[in-house]
Structures are given as C-alpha cells and as structure tokens.
Amino acid sequence: MANTVIIGSQWGDEGKGKIVDMLSSGSDVIVRFQGGNNAGHTIKVNGHQTILHTIPSGILHPGKLCLVGNGVVLDPFVFLQEVDELSAQSVDVSPSRLGISPKTHLILPYHRAIDIARETMKKGKKIGTTGRGIGPCYEDKAARIGLRCGDLRNPDLVRSKIRTALQEKNVLFANLYHCDVMDPDTVADEILGIADRMTPYLRDVSEAIQDAVKSGKIVLWEGAQGVHLDIDHGTYPYVTSSNTVAGYASTGSGIGPDRITRTVGIVKAYTTRVGSGPFPTELEDETGKFLQENGHEFGATTGRPRRCGWLDAVVIRETARLCGLTDIALTKVDVLRGLPTLKICVDYEYKGERIAYPPQGENALADVKPIYEELPGFSEDITGCRAFAALPATVQKYIKRIEALTGVKVSIVSVGADREETIER
Ligand code: GDP
Ligand code: IMO
Ligand code: MG
C-alpha cells in the first residue's frame, strides 16, 4: 500500500467516505486535512449506515489512528456529538486513537450566525452554503483572530480572543444583519464548558504522521468536498472556503509533499452538485430525476436535493491536472442501470471553439456548451460483481472510455453503497 490522498474530483459527494473506509483496512493512520462539518461522508457496513462530518472515515476499523489536521475547521460541539454517537455504537473513540491538531481552528456560534445571516441577505445571489460557519471560520483564521483547539488549555486566551472577535462582529449583527448580538462571556463559557472533553484529544498531528511514515506505517488522507469547490481552482465564487486539491493534504496536516505517493480521485459515474454555481452537464429533465431518485441524491449534511447530470470528463481532466491523479475510484456505476444510453461530456464548446479544459474566467463555466459522446447503457444488476471481467461489456466500455478521456486508470469500481460492493483492479 502507498501513502494515499483521497480527493473528490467533482463538486463533492462522490463517495469519498465509502472509499476511505474501504482503503482504511490496509492503512494505519487516516487524516482529515481541510473543510469541516460541511462534509457528510457516508459509510455502509453490512447494511448499517454511518454519516461522519468531522471524524475521519477510518474510525469504524478498530485500532486505526484517526487524526484531524490543522487545515480543518472543527465545530467542537459537532465533534463531541459524533464521539457520543459512535461511542453508543461501541466504536472506540478514545484519545488513544483519535487526535486533533492544536492548530486546528474552531468553529464558534458566531461563525454559524454570520454564515446564515449573509446567505439570507444575498437573496438572488446565494452561494447555497451548508450554513455551518465554514467560510467565516476560515476568514478569522486568515484575519489572525481565530480560536484554535490548543487555546482551550488557556481560558484567559479563549476569553480575550472571543472578546476581540465579537467586537467587530457585534457591529455587523446589530447594524447590518439586524440579528441578536452575542455576549463574549456567554460564548466563552459555552466553549470552556467542553474544554475538558476536548483537550485530551490534542495531539501533534505532524509528528504523529512523521512517526508513522518512519516506522513503515501507511497513511491515508481523506479529502472533503470536491476539487471544483476549491477556493482557488474551483468555480469561484461558488466554492467552499478551503483548498480541496490533493496538494493541501501536505499543508493541512503538516507533512512534506514527498510523503504522498498515491493520489486517488473519487469520481461519481455521473455528476452532482449541491448549492449554486455553473454545472454544464446538468439535466433538468426525466433523466436528471432518474439519477436523483435512483442514486438517492440528497445531501448527507443538509438533506438538500442534489442537482444531477451526465459525467463531465472535462471536469475530471482538470482534476487530474490539478492533483496529479495516479488513479480513479469510480463510484455509483450501479445507479446508471436502466438508462438506454449513457452520455459523457468529452469537451466543451466555448466562444465558437472546442476546448478540453474549463475556461479560466470568473463564472466562464456558465457559458460553455458540453460536447457529448453517446455510449450504450446496461440493464443488468451489477451490485454482485466483484471482478472487472464480471461486469457487462457495456459497463467495461464506459469505464475504459473514462480512462481514455482523462488519461487516468480506474483502479476501483464501486457498484453499491456497502463496503463489500467494490471491485479492485
Ligand atoms: P462523500 O461526501 O464523498 O463521502 O459522499 P456522500 O456520502 O455524501 O454521498 C455518497 C452517497 O452514495 C452515500 O449515500 C453513499 O452511501 C452512496 N454510495 C457510495 N458509493 C456508492 C455506489 O457505488 N453505489 C451506490 N448506489 N451508492 C453509493
Ligand atoms: P462532502 O465532503 C457537496 C458546497 C455547498 C455550497 C458550497 C459552499 O460531503 O463532499 P460551505 O458550507 O462549504 O461554505 O458551502 O460548497 N459544499 C458541498 N457540496 N459536498 C460537500 O462535502 C460540500 N461541502 C460544501 O453546498 O455550494
Ligand atoms: Mg458528502
């Protein structure tokens, strides 16, 4: 096994949770390196479903070390709720196998309030955020006024940081968002009330990864969201507030990029997107509805219906370039069953020209026209297939075409939500 980064290749919800869980069996350490509880990662084992928002998807494998890196923004209340839920299912979530970097920034109630107030004010131009306070927390990090997990050891520092942060924010609450102001001591009391439960989890994540690599252990980095939601490389401004590309695994967990030896892009066999923003292959017809219903495309975090469309090879090609994909894990192939033809967007038409990569101007993706290729569909139930050769010829052809269009090998094919419903090539 290689030290592997898993990233979402599209706009999120590709099935990262499932593949991380599956690859965790051959790994020793699993690390989240960006995003927060805007993520909803689903794992299904023997029919039992678990959705994780902050804790790495390796947690269901006993004995694996799960780490939350400095690049993550962590809602401590959501984290503890997850700890309690897993604990109730007899999953070991003790600090011996779950750690948080002291440098990880904390999402506080005022981040959530700003996120929601801003979106409410935007009316027609909403980003459609998850409302979890992700953007405002990253803003405080960049503004150098954020509260970090390690600060929980120092109550005076917590109080003074929250006081500073609220000085500015309360002006906005009172005069711009017209909502309730927040009392700094009340917010501080609330967070300090859980400090004793949080501080045992503090661990030097960078050191833990270095020690693991040195002793020949295998590390798996779990990306959240998708590359086209990346703050720099995504469909700005309709993006999240962190870097979702593979390179951020290094920055967001504190290791040198040379430690990463494999980068797997999770690709859903079609495309989905939640929230606003351009989506060239979106289907607002019966086929779109078919994908949504058959694929149960409703948000794992917010429950919102996901927009659905054909697979877009241009989007994957750009992900391969931005992340240096070594291979692809193709998920939800089974969902396509029953469609008479399958379309793949192979290139775009943009300002009268045929282009192979997305145009770079702001919101330019809204002006491209997908150029499609049609392939035959399939009617067979493939959820029982456990070898590539067992897949119908039409499915094999679809997969091989994806490889040819992206230049990346499909090494894993997922044919169902359950851990076992997977083909490794
Ligand atoms: P993530 O955010 O990338 O981890 O993905 P989500 O968990 O938000 O969404 C993926 C959904 O698809 C979840 O409900 C998974 O259980 C489900 N899923 C994953 N792989 C497959 C697959 O191969 N087939 C089917 N039918 N469902 C899958
Ligand atoms: P996982 O890890 C799908 C989207 C939101 C919105 C935009 C910004 O489960 O794949 P934010 O709350 O991050 O400021 O919202 O990003 N978004 C996701 N879409 N899957 C996710 O995570 C997402 N996390 C954020 O819908 O459009
Ligand atoms: Mg998700």
Coordinates of C-alpha atoms in Angstrom, one line a residue, residues 4-418:
T4 CA -2.6 7.8 -0.4
V5 CA -4.6 11.0 -0.7
I6 CA -8.3 10.7 -1.5
I7 CA -10.0 13.7 -3.0
G8 CA -13.4 14.4 -4.5
S9 CA -12.9 15.0 -8.3
Q10 CA -16.2 16.8 -9.0
W11 CA -18.4 19.0 -6.7
G12 CA -18.4 16.8 -3.6
D13 CA -20.4 13.7 -2.5
E14 CA -18.6 11.4 -4.9
G15 CA -18.4 8.6 -2.3
K16 CA -15.2 9.6 -0.5
G17 CA -16.5 8.2 2.8
K18 CA -17.1 4.8 1.3
I19 CA -13.7 4.5 -0.4
V20 CA -11.8 5.9 2.6
D21 CA -13.5 3.3 4.8
M22 CA -12.6 0.6 2.3
L23 CA -8.9 1.6 2.0
S24 CA -8.6 2.1 5.7
S25 CA -8.4 -1.7 6.2
G26 CA -4.9 -1.5 4.6
S27 CA -3.9 1.7 6.3
D28 CA -2.7 2.6 9.8
V29 CA -3.5 6.3 10.0
I30 CA -6.4 8.3 8.5
V31 CA -6.2 12.1 8.4
R32 CA -8.7 14.8 7.6
F33 CA -6.8 17.9 6.3
Q34 CA -9.4 20.5 5.2
G35 CA -13.0 21.5 5.3
G36 CA -15.2 21.0 8.3
N37 CA -18.7 19.7 9.1
N38 CA -19.9 21.0 5.7
A39 CA -18.8 17.4 4.8
G40 CA -21.1 14.5 5.1
H41 CA -19.3 11.2 4.4
T42 CA -21.4 8.1 4.3
I43 CA -20.1 4.6 5.2
K44 CA -22.3 1.5 4.9
V45 CA -21.2 -1.8 6.5
N46 CA -23.4 -4.8 6.4
G47 CA -26.4 -2.6 5.7
H48 CA -25.7 -0.3 8.6
Q49 CA -25.2 3.4 7.6
T50 CA -22.9 5.9 9.4
I51 CA -22.6 9.5 8.3
L52 CA -19.5 11.3 9.5
H53 CA -18.9 15.1 9.4
T54 CA -15.8 15.7 11.3
I55 CA -14.2 12.4 12.4
P56 CA -12.2 10.6 9.7
S57 CA -13.9 7.8 7.9
G58 CA -11.4 5.2 9.1
I59 CA -12.9 5.2 12.6
L60 CA -15.0 2.1 12.0
H61 CA -11.9 0.0 11.6
P62 CA -10.7 -0.9 15.1
G63 CA -7.2 0.1 16.0
K64 CA -6.6 2.7 13.3
L65 CA -5.4 6.1 14.3
C66 CA -7.7 8.9 13.1
L67 CA -6.4 12.4 13.0
V68 CA -7.9 15.9 12.4
G69 CA -5.2 18.1 10.8
N70 CA -4.5 21.8 11.2
G71 CA -6.2 22.6 7.8
V72 CA -9.6 21.5 9.1
V73 CA -12.1 23.9 10.8
L74 CA -13.7 22.0 13.6
D75 CA -17.0 22.5 15.3
P76 CA -16.3 21.1 18.7
F77 CA -19.9 20.6 19.6
V78 CA -20.5 18.6 16.4
F79 CA -17.3 16.7 17.1
L80 CA -18.4 15.7 20.6
Q81 CA -21.8 14.7 19.3
E82 CA -20.2 12.4 16.8
V83 CA -18.0 11.0 19.5
D84 CA -21.1 10.2 21.6
E85 CA -23.0 8.7 18.7
L86 CA -20.1 6.4 17.8
S87 CA -19.4 5.5 21.4
A88 CA -23.1 4.5 21.7
Q89 CA -22.4 2.0 18.8
S90 CA -19.4 0.6 20.8
V91 CA -16.9 2.3 18.5
D92 CA -13.6 3.2 20.3
V93 CA -13.3 7.0 20.1
S94 CA -10.9 7.4 22.9
P95 CA -7.9 9.8 22.5
S96 CA -5.6 6.8 22.1
R97 CA -6.9 6.5 18.5
L98 CA -8.4 9.9 17.8
G99 CA -6.4 13.1 17.7
I100 CA -6.9 16.8 16.8
S101 CA -4.0 19.2 16.0
P102 CA -3.7 22.1 18.5
K103 CA -3.5 24.3 15.4
T104 CA -7.0 23.3 14.1
H105 CA -9.3 26.3 14.1
L106 CA -12.6 26.1 16.0
I107 CA -16.0 27.0 14.5
L108 CA -17.9 29.1 17.1
P109 CA -21.6 30.1 17.2
Y110 CA -20.9 33.5 15.7
H111 CA -19.4 31.9 12.6
R112 CA -22.6 30.0 12.0
A113 CA -24.7 33.1 12.6
I114 CA -22.7 35.1 10.1
D115 CA -22.8 32.3 7.5
I116 CA -26.6 32.1 7.8
A117 CA -27.2 35.9 8.0
R118 CA -25.1 36.6 4.9
E119 CA -26.8 34.0 2.8
T120 CA -30.2 35.3 3.9
M121 CA -29.2 38.8 2.9
K122 CA -27.9 37.7 -0.5
K123 CA -31.3 36.9 -2.0
G124 CA -30.8 36.1 -5.7
K125 CA -27.0 35.5 -5.5
K126 CA -26.8 32.9 -2.8
I127 CA -23.8 30.5 -2.8
G128 CA -26.0 27.9 -1.1
T129 CA -23.6 27.2 1.8
T130 CA -24.2 24.5 4.3
G131 CA -24.7 27.2 6.9
R132 CA -22.2 25.5 9.2
G133 CA -20.0 28.6 9.6
I134 CA -17.2 27.2 7.5
G135 CA -16.3 30.4 5.5
P136 CA -16.5 32.8 8.5
C137 CA -14.2 30.5 10.5
Y138 CA -11.6 30.4 7.7
E139 CA -11.9 34.2 7.4
D140 CA -11.0 34.6 11.1
K141 CA -8.0 32.2 10.5
A142 CA -6.8 34.5 7.7
A143 CA -7.5 37.6 9.8
R144 CA -5.4 36.1 12.5
I145 CA -8.1 36.3 15.2
G146 CA -9.2 32.7 15.2
L147 CA -9.5 30.4 18.2
R148 CA -7.5 27.3 17.8
C149 CA -8.1 23.9 19.5
G150 CA -4.9 24.2 21.5
D151 CA -6.2 27.5 23.0
L152 CA -8.7 25.5 25.0
R153 CA -5.9 24.9 27.5
N154 CA -5.8 28.6 28.3
P155 CA -9.2 30.0 29.5
D156 CA -7.9 33.6 29.6
L157 CA -6.7 33.4 26.0
V158 CA -10.1 31.9 25.0
R159 CA -12.0 34.8 26.6
S160 CA -9.8 37.5 25.2
K161 CA -9.8 36.1 21.6
I162 CA -13.6 35.8 21.7
R163 CA -13.9 39.3 23.0
T164 CA -11.8 40.6 20.2
A165 CA -13.6 38.7 17.5
L166 CA -17.0 39.8 18.7
Q167 CA -16.1 43.5 18.9
E168 CA -16.3 43.7 15.1
K169 CA -18.9 41.0 14.6
N170 CA -21.4 42.5 17.0
V171 CA -21.3 45.7 15.0
L172 CA -22.3 43.7 11.9
F173 CA -25.0 41.7 13.8
A174 CA -26.6 44.9 15.2
N175 CA -26.3 47.2 12.1
L176 CA -26.0 45.1 9.0
Y177 CA -27.6 41.7 9.7
H178 CA -30.1 43.0 12.2
C179 CA -29.9 40.0 14.4
D180 CA -29.1 39.5 18.1
V181 CA -25.6 40.5 19.3
M182 CA -23.6 37.9 21.2
D183 CA -22.2 38.3 24.7
P184 CA -18.5 37.3 24.7
D185 CA -18.6 35.7 28.1
T186 CA -21.6 33.6 27.3
V187 CA -19.9 32.3 24.2
A188 CA -16.6 31.7 26.2
D189 CA -18.5 29.9 29.0
E190 CA -20.1 27.6 26.5
I191 CA -16.9 26.6 24.8
L192 CA -14.9 26.4 28.1
G193 CA -17.6 24.1 29.3
I194 CA -16.5 21.4 26.9
A195 CA -12.7 22.2 27.1
D196 CA -12.1 19.3 29.5
R197 CA -13.7 16.9 27.0
M198 CA -11.7 18.4 24.0
T199 CA -8.2 18.8 25.4
P200 CA -7.4 15.1 25.8
Y201 CA -7.7 14.8 22.0
L202 CA -5.0 17.3 21.3
R203 CA -2.0 15.7 19.5
D204 CA 0.8 16.9 17.3
V205 CA -0.6 15.6 14.0
S206 CA 2.5 16.4 12.0
E207 CA 4.7 14.4 14.4
A208 CA 2.2 11.5 14.5
I209 CA 2.3 11.3 10.7
Q210 CA 6.0 11.6 10.6
D211 CA 6.5 8.8 13.2
A212 CA 4.0 6.6 11.3
V213 CA 5.8 7.1 8.0
K214 CA 9.2 6.5 9.5
S215 CA 8.1 3.2 11.0
G216 CA 6.7 2.0 7.7
K217 CA 3.1 2.5 8.5
I218 CA 0.6 3.5 5.9
V219 CA -1.2 6.9 5.9
L220 CA -4.4 7.8 4.2
W221 CA -5.5 11.4 3.8
E222 CA -9.3 12.0 3.5
G223 CA -10.3 15.0 1.4
A224 CA -13.6 16.7 1.8
Q225 CA -15.8 18.5 -0.8
G226 CA -14.5 18.3 -4.4
V227 CA -11.8 19.9 -6.5
H228 CA -14.2 22.1 -8.3
L229 CA -15.3 23.6 -4.9
D230 CA -11.6 24.6 -4.2
I231 CA -11.3 28.2 -3.1
D232 CA -8.6 28.9 -5.8
H233 CA -9.2 26.4 -8.5
G234 CA -13.0 25.8 -8.2
T235 CA -15.9 27.6 -9.8
Y236 CA -15.3 30.8 -7.8
P237 CA -17.2 32.4 -6.2
Y238 CA -19.5 29.3 -6.0
V239 CA -16.9 27.4 -3.9
T240 CA -16.1 26.4 -0.4
S241 CA -13.5 28.3 1.7
S242 CA -10.7 25.8 1.7
N243 CA -8.3 24.2 -0.7
T244 CA -9.7 20.9 -1.7
V245 CA -6.9 19.8 -4.1
A246 CA -4.6 17.0 -3.2
G247 CA -1.6 19.3 -2.5
Y248 CA -3.4 20.7 0.5
A249 CA -3.0 17.3 2.3
S250 CA 0.6 18.4 2.9
T251 CA -0.2 21.9 4.2
G252 CA -3.3 20.8 6.1
S253 CA -1.6 18.1 8.1
G254 CA 2.0 19.3 8.4
I255 CA 4.0 16.8 6.3
G256 CA 6.3 17.2 3.3
P257 CA 4.6 16.6 -0.1
D258 CA 7.2 13.8 -0.8
R259 CA 5.5 11.6 1.8
I260 CA 2.4 11.3 -0.5
T261 CA 2.9 8.5 -3.1
R262 CA -0.6 8.0 -4.5
T263 CA -3.5 10.3 -5.3
V264 CA -6.9 8.8 -5.9
G265 CA -9.6 10.9 -7.3
I266 CA -13.1 9.7 -6.4
V267 CA -15.3 10.1 -9.5
K268 CA -19.1 9.6 -9.4
A269 CA -20.2 7.8 -12.6
Y270 CA -22.4 10.9 -13.3
T271 CA -22.2 14.4 -11.8
T272 CA -24.0 16.0 -8.9
R273 CA -23.8 19.4 -7.3
V274 CA -25.4 20.9 -4.2
G275 CA -25.9 24.7 -3.9
S276 CA -25.4 27.3 -6.6
G277 CA -22.9 27.6 -9.4
P278 CA -22.4 26.6 -13.0
F279 CA -22.9 22.9 -13.9
P280 CA -22.5 22.4 -17.7
T281 CA -24.0 18.8 -17.9
E282 CA -26.9 19.4 -15.5
L283 CA -30.1 17.6 -16.5
E284 CA -33.3 19.3 -15.6
D285 CA -35.4 16.6 -17.2
E286 CA -36.6 13.0 -16.6
T287 CA -33.0 11.6 -16.8
G288 CA -31.9 14.1 -14.1
K289 CA -34.8 13.0 -11.9
F290 CA -33.9 9.3 -12.6
L291 CA -30.3 9.9 -11.4
Q292 CA -31.6 11.8 -8.3
E293 CA -34.1 9.1 -7.3
N294 CA -32.0 6.1 -8.3
G295 CA -28.8 7.5 -6.7
H296 CA -30.7 8.8 -3.6
E297 CA -29.1 12.2 -4.3
F298 CA -30.0 14.1 -1.2
G299 CA -27.3 15.9 0.9
A300 CA -25.8 13.8 3.7
T301 CA -25.3 17.1 5.7
T302 CA -28.3 19.3 4.8
G303 CA -30.7 16.9 3.2
R304 CA -31.0 19.2 0.2
P305 CA -31.7 17.6 -3.2
R306 CA -28.5 17.4 -5.3
R307 CA -28.6 18.7 -8.9
C308 CA -27.8 15.8 -11.2
G309 CA -26.3 15.5 -14.7
W310 CA -24.1 13.4 -17.1
L311 CA -20.5 12.7 -16.4
D312 CA -18.2 15.5 -17.4
A313 CA -14.8 14.3 -18.5
V314 CA -13.5 17.9 -18.8
V315 CA -14.0 18.4 -15.1
I316 CA -12.1 15.2 -14.3
R317 CA -9.3 16.1 -16.7
E318 CA -8.8 19.3 -14.9
T319 CA -8.8 17.5 -11.5
A320 CA -6.2 15.1 -12.9
R321 CA -4.0 18.1 -13.8
L322 CA -4.6 20.0 -10.5
C323 CA -4.0 17.0 -8.3
G324 CA -1.7 14.7 -10.2
L325 CA -4.2 11.8 -10.0
T326 CA -2.5 8.5 -10.1
D327 CA -5.8 6.6 -10.3
I328 CA -9.5 7.0 -10.1
A329 CA -12.1 5.2 -7.9
L330 CA -15.3 5.2 -9.9
T331 CA -18.4 5.1 -7.7
K332 CA -22.2 4.6 -8.2
V333 CA -21.9 2.9 -11.5
D334 CA -24.9 0.7 -10.5
V335 CA -27.1 3.9 -10.4
L336 CA -26.9 4.1 -14.2
R337 CA -28.6 0.8 -14.7
G338 CA -31.7 1.1 -16.9
L339 CA -30.7 4.1 -18.9
P340 CA -30.9 3.2 -22.6
T341 CA -27.9 5.4 -23.5
L342 CA -25.1 7.0 -21.4
K343 CA -23.7 10.3 -22.3
I344 CA -20.2 11.6 -21.4
C345 CA -19.2 15.2 -22.0
V346 CA -15.8 14.9 -23.7
D347 CA -15.0 18.6 -24.5
Y348 CA -16.7 22.0 -24.3
E349 CA -17.7 24.4 -27.0
Y350 CA -16.7 27.9 -25.8
K351 CA -16.9 31.1 -27.9
G352 CA -17.0 29.0 -31.1
E353 CA -14.0 26.9 -30.2
R354 CA -13.6 23.3 -28.9
I355 CA -11.8 23.2 -25.6
A356 CA -10.5 20.3 -23.5
Y357 CA -10.2 22.2 -20.1
P358 CA -12.5 24.6 -18.4
P359 CA -12.1 28.2 -19.3
Q360 CA -10.5 30.2 -16.5
G361 CA -12.6 33.4 -16.3
E362 CA -14.9 34.0 -13.4
N363 CA -18.1 32.0 -13.9
A364 CA -17.0 31.2 -17.5
L365 CA -18.1 27.7 -17.0
A366 CA -21.7 29.0 -17.2
D367 CA -21.0 29.9 -20.9
V368 CA -19.7 26.5 -22.1
K369 CA -21.7 24.0 -24.1
P370 CA -21.0 20.4 -23.5
I371 CA -20.0 18.2 -26.4
Y372 CA -21.3 14.7 -25.8
E373 CA -20.5 11.3 -26.8
E374 CA -23.1 8.5 -26.5
L375 CA -22.4 5.0 -25.3
P376 CA -24.8 2.1 -24.8
G377 CA -26.5 1.7 -21.4
F378 CA -26.9 -1.5 -19.5
S379 CA -29.8 -3.3 -17.8
E380 CA -28.0 -5.9 -15.7
D381 CA -27.8 -5.8 -11.9
I382 CA -24.1 -5.2 -11.3
T383 CA -24.1 -4.9 -7.5
G384 CA -23.0 -8.5 -7.1
C385 CA -20.0 -8.1 -9.5
R386 CA -16.6 -8.5 -7.7
A387 CA -14.3 -8.6 -10.7
F388 CA -13.9 -6.2 -13.7
A389 CA -14.3 -9.1 -16.1
A390 CA -17.7 -9.9 -14.5
L391 CA -19.1 -6.5 -15.4
P392 CA -21.2 -6.4 -18.6
A393 CA -19.3 -5.4 -21.7
T394 CA -21.2 -2.1 -21.9
V395 CA -20.0 -1.1 -18.4
Q396 CA -16.4 -2.1 -19.2
K397 CA -16.6 0.0 -22.3
Y398 CA -17.9 3.0 -20.3
I399 CA -15.1 2.7 -17.8
K400 CA -12.4 2.3 -20.4
R401 CA -13.7 5.4 -22.2
I402 CA -13.4 7.4 -18.9
E403 CA -9.8 6.2 -18.7
A404 CA -9.1 7.3 -22.3
L405 CA -10.7 10.7 -21.9
T406 CA -8.9 11.5 -18.6
G407 CA -5.6 9.7 -19.1
V408 CA -6.0 8.1 -15.6
K409 CA -6.5 4.4 -14.7
V410 CA -9.7 3.4 -13.0
S411 CA -8.4 1.2 -10.2
I412 CA -11.5 0.8 -8.1
V413 CA -15.1 0.4 -9.3
S414 CA -17.9 0.8 -6.7
V415 CA -21.1 -1.0 -7.6
G416 CA -23.1 -0.3 -4.4
A417 CA -23.0 1.7 -1.2
D418 CA -21.9 -1.2 1.0

